[in-house]
PDB file of C-alpha atoms in Angstrom:
ATOM      1  CA  MET A   1     119.324 102.510 102.872  1.00 90.00           C
ATOM      2  CA  ALA A   2     122.456 102.786 101.093  1.00 93.00           C
ATOM      3  CA  GLU A   3     124.367 100.259 103.411  1.00 95.00           C
ATOM      4  CA  VAL A   4     121.688  97.835 103.013  1.00 95.00           C
ATOM      5  CA  ALA A   5     121.685  97.914  99.370  1.00 96.00           C
ATOM      6  CA  ASP A   6     125.606  97.509  99.040  1.00 97.00           C
ATOM      7  CA  LYS A   7     125.430  94.612 101.368  1.00 97.00           C
ATOM      8  CA  ALA A   8     122.328  93.031  99.627  1.00 98.00           C
ATOM      9  CA  SER A   9     124.413  93.691  96.115  1.00 97.00           C
ATOM     10  CA  LYS A  10     126.772  91.114  97.550  1.00 98.00           C
ATOM     11  CA  LEU A  11     124.769  88.459  98.049  1.00 98.00           C
ATOM     12  CA  ASN A  12     125.589  85.658  96.077  1.00 98.00           C
ATOM     13  CA  VAL A  13     122.634  84.490  93.565  1.00 98.00           C
ATOM     14  CA  THR A  14     123.259  80.689  92.600  1.00 98.00           C
ATOM     15  CA  ALA A  15     121.531  77.269  92.409  1.00 97.00           C
ATOM     16  CA  GLY A  16     120.243  76.360  95.704  1.00 96.00           C
ATOM     17  CA  HIS A  17     122.253  73.075  95.947  1.00 97.00           C
ATOM     18  CA  GLU A  18     125.266  75.313  95.506  1.00 97.00           C
ATOM     19  CA  PRO A  19     127.444  75.584  98.875  1.00 97.00           C
ATOM     20  CA  THR A  20     128.079  79.551  98.135  1.00 96.00           C
ATOM     21  CA  SER A  21     124.304  80.367  97.387  1.00 98.00           C
ATOM     22  CA  ASP A  22     122.462  83.123  99.282  1.00 98.00           C
ATOM     23  CA  ILE A  23     119.685  83.571  96.814  1.00 98.00           C
ATOM     24  CA  PRO A  24     118.258  80.612  94.946  1.00 98.00           C
ATOM     25  CA  PRO A  25     116.132  80.616  91.908  1.00 98.00           C
ATOM     26  CA  ALA A  26     112.818  81.170  91.562  1.00 98.00           C
ATOM     27  CA  ILE A  27     110.305  78.252  91.467  1.00 97.00           C
ATOM     28  CA  SER A  28     109.298  78.721  87.523  1.00 98.00           C
ATOM     29  CA  PRO A  29     109.565  80.859  85.076  1.00 98.00           C
ATOM     30  CA  GLU A  30     105.990  81.961  85.419  1.00 98.00           C
ATOM     31  CA  ALA A  31     107.084  82.850  89.135  1.00 98.00           C
ATOM     32  CA  LYS A  32     109.968  84.634  88.060  1.00 98.00           C
ATOM     33  CA  GLN A  33     108.254  86.967  85.836  1.00 98.00           C
ATOM     34  CA  ARG A  34     105.407  87.684  88.337  1.00 98.00           C
ATOM     35  CA  ILE A  35     108.426  88.771  90.493  1.00 98.00           C
ATOM     36  CA  ASN A  36     109.718  91.036  87.811  1.00 98.00           C
ATOM     37  CA  ASN A  37     106.321  92.513  86.831  1.00 98.00           C
ATOM     38  CA  LEU A  38     105.707  93.537  90.400  1.00 98.00           C
ATOM     39  CA  ILE A  39     109.273  95.337  90.594  1.00 98.00           C
ATOM     40  CA  GLN A  40     108.083  96.996  87.458  1.00 98.00           C
ATOM     41  CA  SER A  41     104.566  98.189  88.659  1.00 98.00           C
ATOM     42  CA  ALA A  42     106.431  99.597  91.627  1.00 98.00           C
ATOM     43  CA  LYS A  43     108.599 101.460  89.444  1.00 98.00           C
ATOM     44  CA  ASP A  44     105.347 102.361  87.217  1.00 98.00           C
ATOM     45  CA  GLU A  45     103.704 103.654  90.164  1.00 98.00           C
ATOM     46  CA  GLY A  46     106.684 106.015  91.304  1.00 98.00           C
ATOM     47  CA  ALA A  47     108.968 104.074  93.763  1.00 98.00           C
ATOM     48  CA  THR A  48     112.600 104.146  93.343  1.00 98.00           C
ATOM     49  CA  LEU A  49     114.724 100.916  92.537  1.00 97.00           C
ATOM     50  CA  LEU A  50     117.786 101.348  94.785  1.00 97.00           C
ATOM     51  CA  LEU A  51     118.766  97.927  93.987  1.00 98.00           C
ATOM     52  CA  ASP A  52     117.269  95.977  90.767  1.00 98.00           C
ATOM     53  CA  GLY A  53     118.163  92.226  90.541  1.00 98.00           C
ATOM     54  CA  ARG A  54     115.740  91.451  87.519  1.00 97.00           C
ATOM     55  CA  ASN A  55     118.462  91.230  85.065  1.00 95.00           C
ATOM     56  CA  VAL A  56     120.692  89.303  87.178  1.00 97.00           C
ATOM     57  CA  VAL A  57     122.889  86.719  85.116  1.00 95.00           C
ATOM     58  CA  VAL A  58     124.273  83.730  86.880  1.00 97.00           C
ATOM     59  CA  GLU A  59     127.563  81.796  85.787  1.00 94.00           C
ATOM     60  CA  ASN A  60     126.644  78.318  84.729  1.00 95.00           C
ATOM     61  CA  TYR A  61     122.843  78.494  85.023  1.00 97.00           C
ATOM     62  CA  PRO A  62     121.762  80.675  81.686  1.00 94.00           C
ATOM     63  CA  ASN A  63     118.350  79.461  81.889  1.00 95.00           C
ATOM     64  CA  GLY A  64     117.603  79.364  85.232  1.00 96.00           C
ATOM     65  CA  ASN A  65     114.936  81.523  87.166  1.00 98.00           C
ATOM     66  CA  PHE A  66     116.820  84.138  88.998  1.00 98.00           C
ATOM     67  CA  VAL A  67     116.242  87.278  90.448  1.00 98.00           C
ATOM     68  CA  GLY A  68     119.147  88.879  92.218  1.00 98.00           C
ATOM     69  CA  PRO A  69     118.284  90.921  95.413  1.00 98.00           C
ATOM     70  CA  THR A  70     116.125  93.942  94.812  1.00 98.00           C
ATOM     71  CA  ILE A  71     115.430  96.898  97.472  1.00 98.00           C
ATOM     72  CA  ILE A  72     112.480  99.141  96.460  1.00 98.00           C
ATOM     73  CA  SER A  73     112.044 102.676  98.562  1.00 97.00           C
ATOM     74  CA  ASP A  74     109.454 105.340  98.385  1.00 97.00           C
ATOM     75  CA  MET A  75     106.878 102.813  98.292  1.00 96.00           C
ATOM     76  CA  ASN A  76     102.991 103.278  99.589  1.00 96.00           C
ATOM     77  CA  THR A  77     100.272 101.214 100.391  1.00 95.00           C
ATOM     78  CA  ASP A  78      98.584 101.844  96.992  1.00 96.00           C
ATOM     79  CA  MET A  79     101.170 100.113  95.081  1.00 97.00           C
ATOM     80  CA  GLU A  80     100.662  96.477  93.711  1.00 97.00           C
ATOM     81  CA  ALA A  81     104.030  95.443  94.955  1.00 96.00           C
ATOM     82  CA  TYR A  82     102.841  96.238  98.453  1.00 94.00           C
ATOM     83  CA  LYS A  83      99.442  94.717  98.109  1.00 94.00           C
ATOM     84  CA  LYS A  84     100.606  91.165  97.171  1.00 94.00           C
ATOM     85  CA  GLU A  85     103.119  88.989  98.546  1.00 90.00           C
ATOM     86  CA  ILE A  86     106.066  88.969  96.108  1.00 94.00           C
ATOM     87  CA  PHE A  87     107.721  85.324  96.751  1.00 94.00           C
ATOM     88  CA  GLY A  88     111.349  86.770  95.594  1.00 97.00           C
ATOM     89  CA  PRO A  89     114.424  88.551  96.884  1.00 98.00           C
ATOM     90  CA  VAL A  90     112.853  92.154  97.027  1.00 97.00           C
ATOM     91  CA  LEU A  91     112.532  94.362  99.983  1.00 95.00           C
ATOM     92  CA  CYS A  92     110.046  96.907 100.108  1.00 94.00           C
ATOM     93  CA  VAL A  93     110.536  99.871 101.845  1.00 94.00           C
ATOM     94  CA  ILE A  94     108.036 102.498 102.923  1.00 93.00           C
ATOM     95  CA  ASN A  95     109.147 105.354 105.502  1.00 93.00           C
ATOM     96  CA  VAL A  96     106.824 106.544 108.233  1.00 93.00           C
ATOM     97  CA  ASP A  97     107.294 109.467 110.656  1.00 95.00           C
ATOM     98  CA  THR A  98     106.598 107.850 113.949  1.00 95.00           C
ATOM     99  CA  LEU A  99     106.899 104.464 115.866  1.00 95.00           C
ATOM    100  CA  ASP A 100     103.221 104.594 116.244  1.00 96.00           C
ATOM    101  CA  GLU A 101     102.583 105.064 112.624  1.00 96.00           C
ATOM    102  CA  ALA A 102     104.821 102.080 111.811  1.00 93.00           C
ATOM    103  CA  ILE A 103     102.819 100.019 113.990  1.00 94.00           C
ATOM    104  CA  GLU A 104      99.669 100.792 112.637  1.00 94.00           C
ATOM    105  CA  LEU A 105     101.192 100.343 109.215  1.00 93.00           C
ATOM    106  CA  ILE A 106     102.208  96.738 110.075  1.00 91.00           C
ATOM    107  CA  ASN A 107      99.145  95.722 111.453  1.00 92.00           C
ATOM    108  CA  LYS A 108      97.042  97.010 108.766  1.00 91.00           C
ATOM    109  CA  ASN A 109      98.773  94.759 106.295  1.00 87.00           C
ATOM    110  CA  LEU A 110      97.377  91.757 105.258  1.00 85.00           C
ATOM    111  CA  TYR A 111     100.114  88.935 105.593  1.00 82.00           C
ATOM    112  CA  GLY A 112     102.020  90.105 108.413  1.00 75.00           C
ATOM    113  CA  ASN A 113     104.770  87.698 108.042  1.00 75.00           C
ATOM    114  CA  GLY A 114     107.505  89.338 109.381  1.00 81.00           C
ATOM    115  CA  THR A 115     109.368  92.682 110.277  1.00 85.00           C
ATOM    116  CA  ALA A 116     112.250  94.239 111.973  1.00 86.00           C
ATOM    117  CA  ILE A 117     113.155  97.261 113.971  1.00 87.00           C
ATOM    118  CA  PHE A 118     116.477  98.607 114.478  1.00 88.00           C
ATOM    119  CA  THR A 119     117.219 100.835 117.210  1.00 93.00           C
ATOM    120  CA  ASN A 120     119.286 101.530 120.340  1.00 96.00           C
ATOM    121  CA  ASN A 121     116.342 102.185 122.480  1.00 96.00           C
ATOM    122  CA  GLY A 122     114.970  99.288 124.783  1.00 96.00           C
ATOM    123  CA  ALA A 123     111.594 100.880 125.431  1.00 96.00           C
ATOM    124  CA  THR A 124     111.096 101.325 121.926  1.00 95.00           C
ATOM    125  CA  ALA A 125     112.046  97.851 121.065  1.00 94.00           C
ATOM    126  CA  ARG A 126     109.605  96.607 123.941  1.00 94.00           C
ATOM    127  CA  LYS A 127     106.776  98.714 122.428  1.00 96.00           C
ATOM    128  CA  PHE A 128     107.192  97.561 118.725  1.00 93.00           C
ATOM    129  CA  THR A 129     107.560  94.145 119.422  1.00 92.00           C
ATOM    130  CA  SER A 130     104.667  93.960 122.215  1.00 93.00           C
ATOM    131  CA  GLU A 131     102.399  96.051 119.968  1.00 94.00           C
ATOM    132  CA  ILE A 132     102.916  94.314 116.247  1.00 92.00           C
ATOM    133  CA  ASP A 133     101.078  91.355 115.077  1.00 90.00           C
ATOM    134  CA  VAL A 134     103.170  89.562 112.816  1.00 88.00           C
ATOM    135  CA  GLY A 135     105.128  85.857 112.730  1.00 82.00           C
ATOM    136  CA  GLN A 136     108.332  86.817 112.964  1.00 86.00           C
ATOM    137  CA  VAL A 137     110.162  89.842 114.641  1.00 84.00           C
ATOM    138  CA  GLY A 138     113.671  91.074 114.261  1.00 77.00           C
TER     139      GLY A 138
END
């Protein structure tokens, strides 16, 4: 996860119309606050913030609704940030021990918008993509 956090920390947070923008602002001050509250709830419930984008400063846009890339690890399915869709640049990480546990975890999620697998094994990738029920697989 350290490599992912390092790459995420280099993403450019700025206004969406800027050509260098990787992460645009949240849609409103209320949306920004909701994102920040869910990040804080994960921390309060025992998760680890590998990358915390809550206090990002964006040059030329001091009043923007910006949240920088955030990575939360050591999460579990009982945490508020897992149960709710965050609608922000937040990666929530839950570790499991087996592929079957990963598939079960993904399929139990109410939202199932997207997921990814990183493997060198074709059989594992095929099993994963055929047994999960989500909208997008990477």
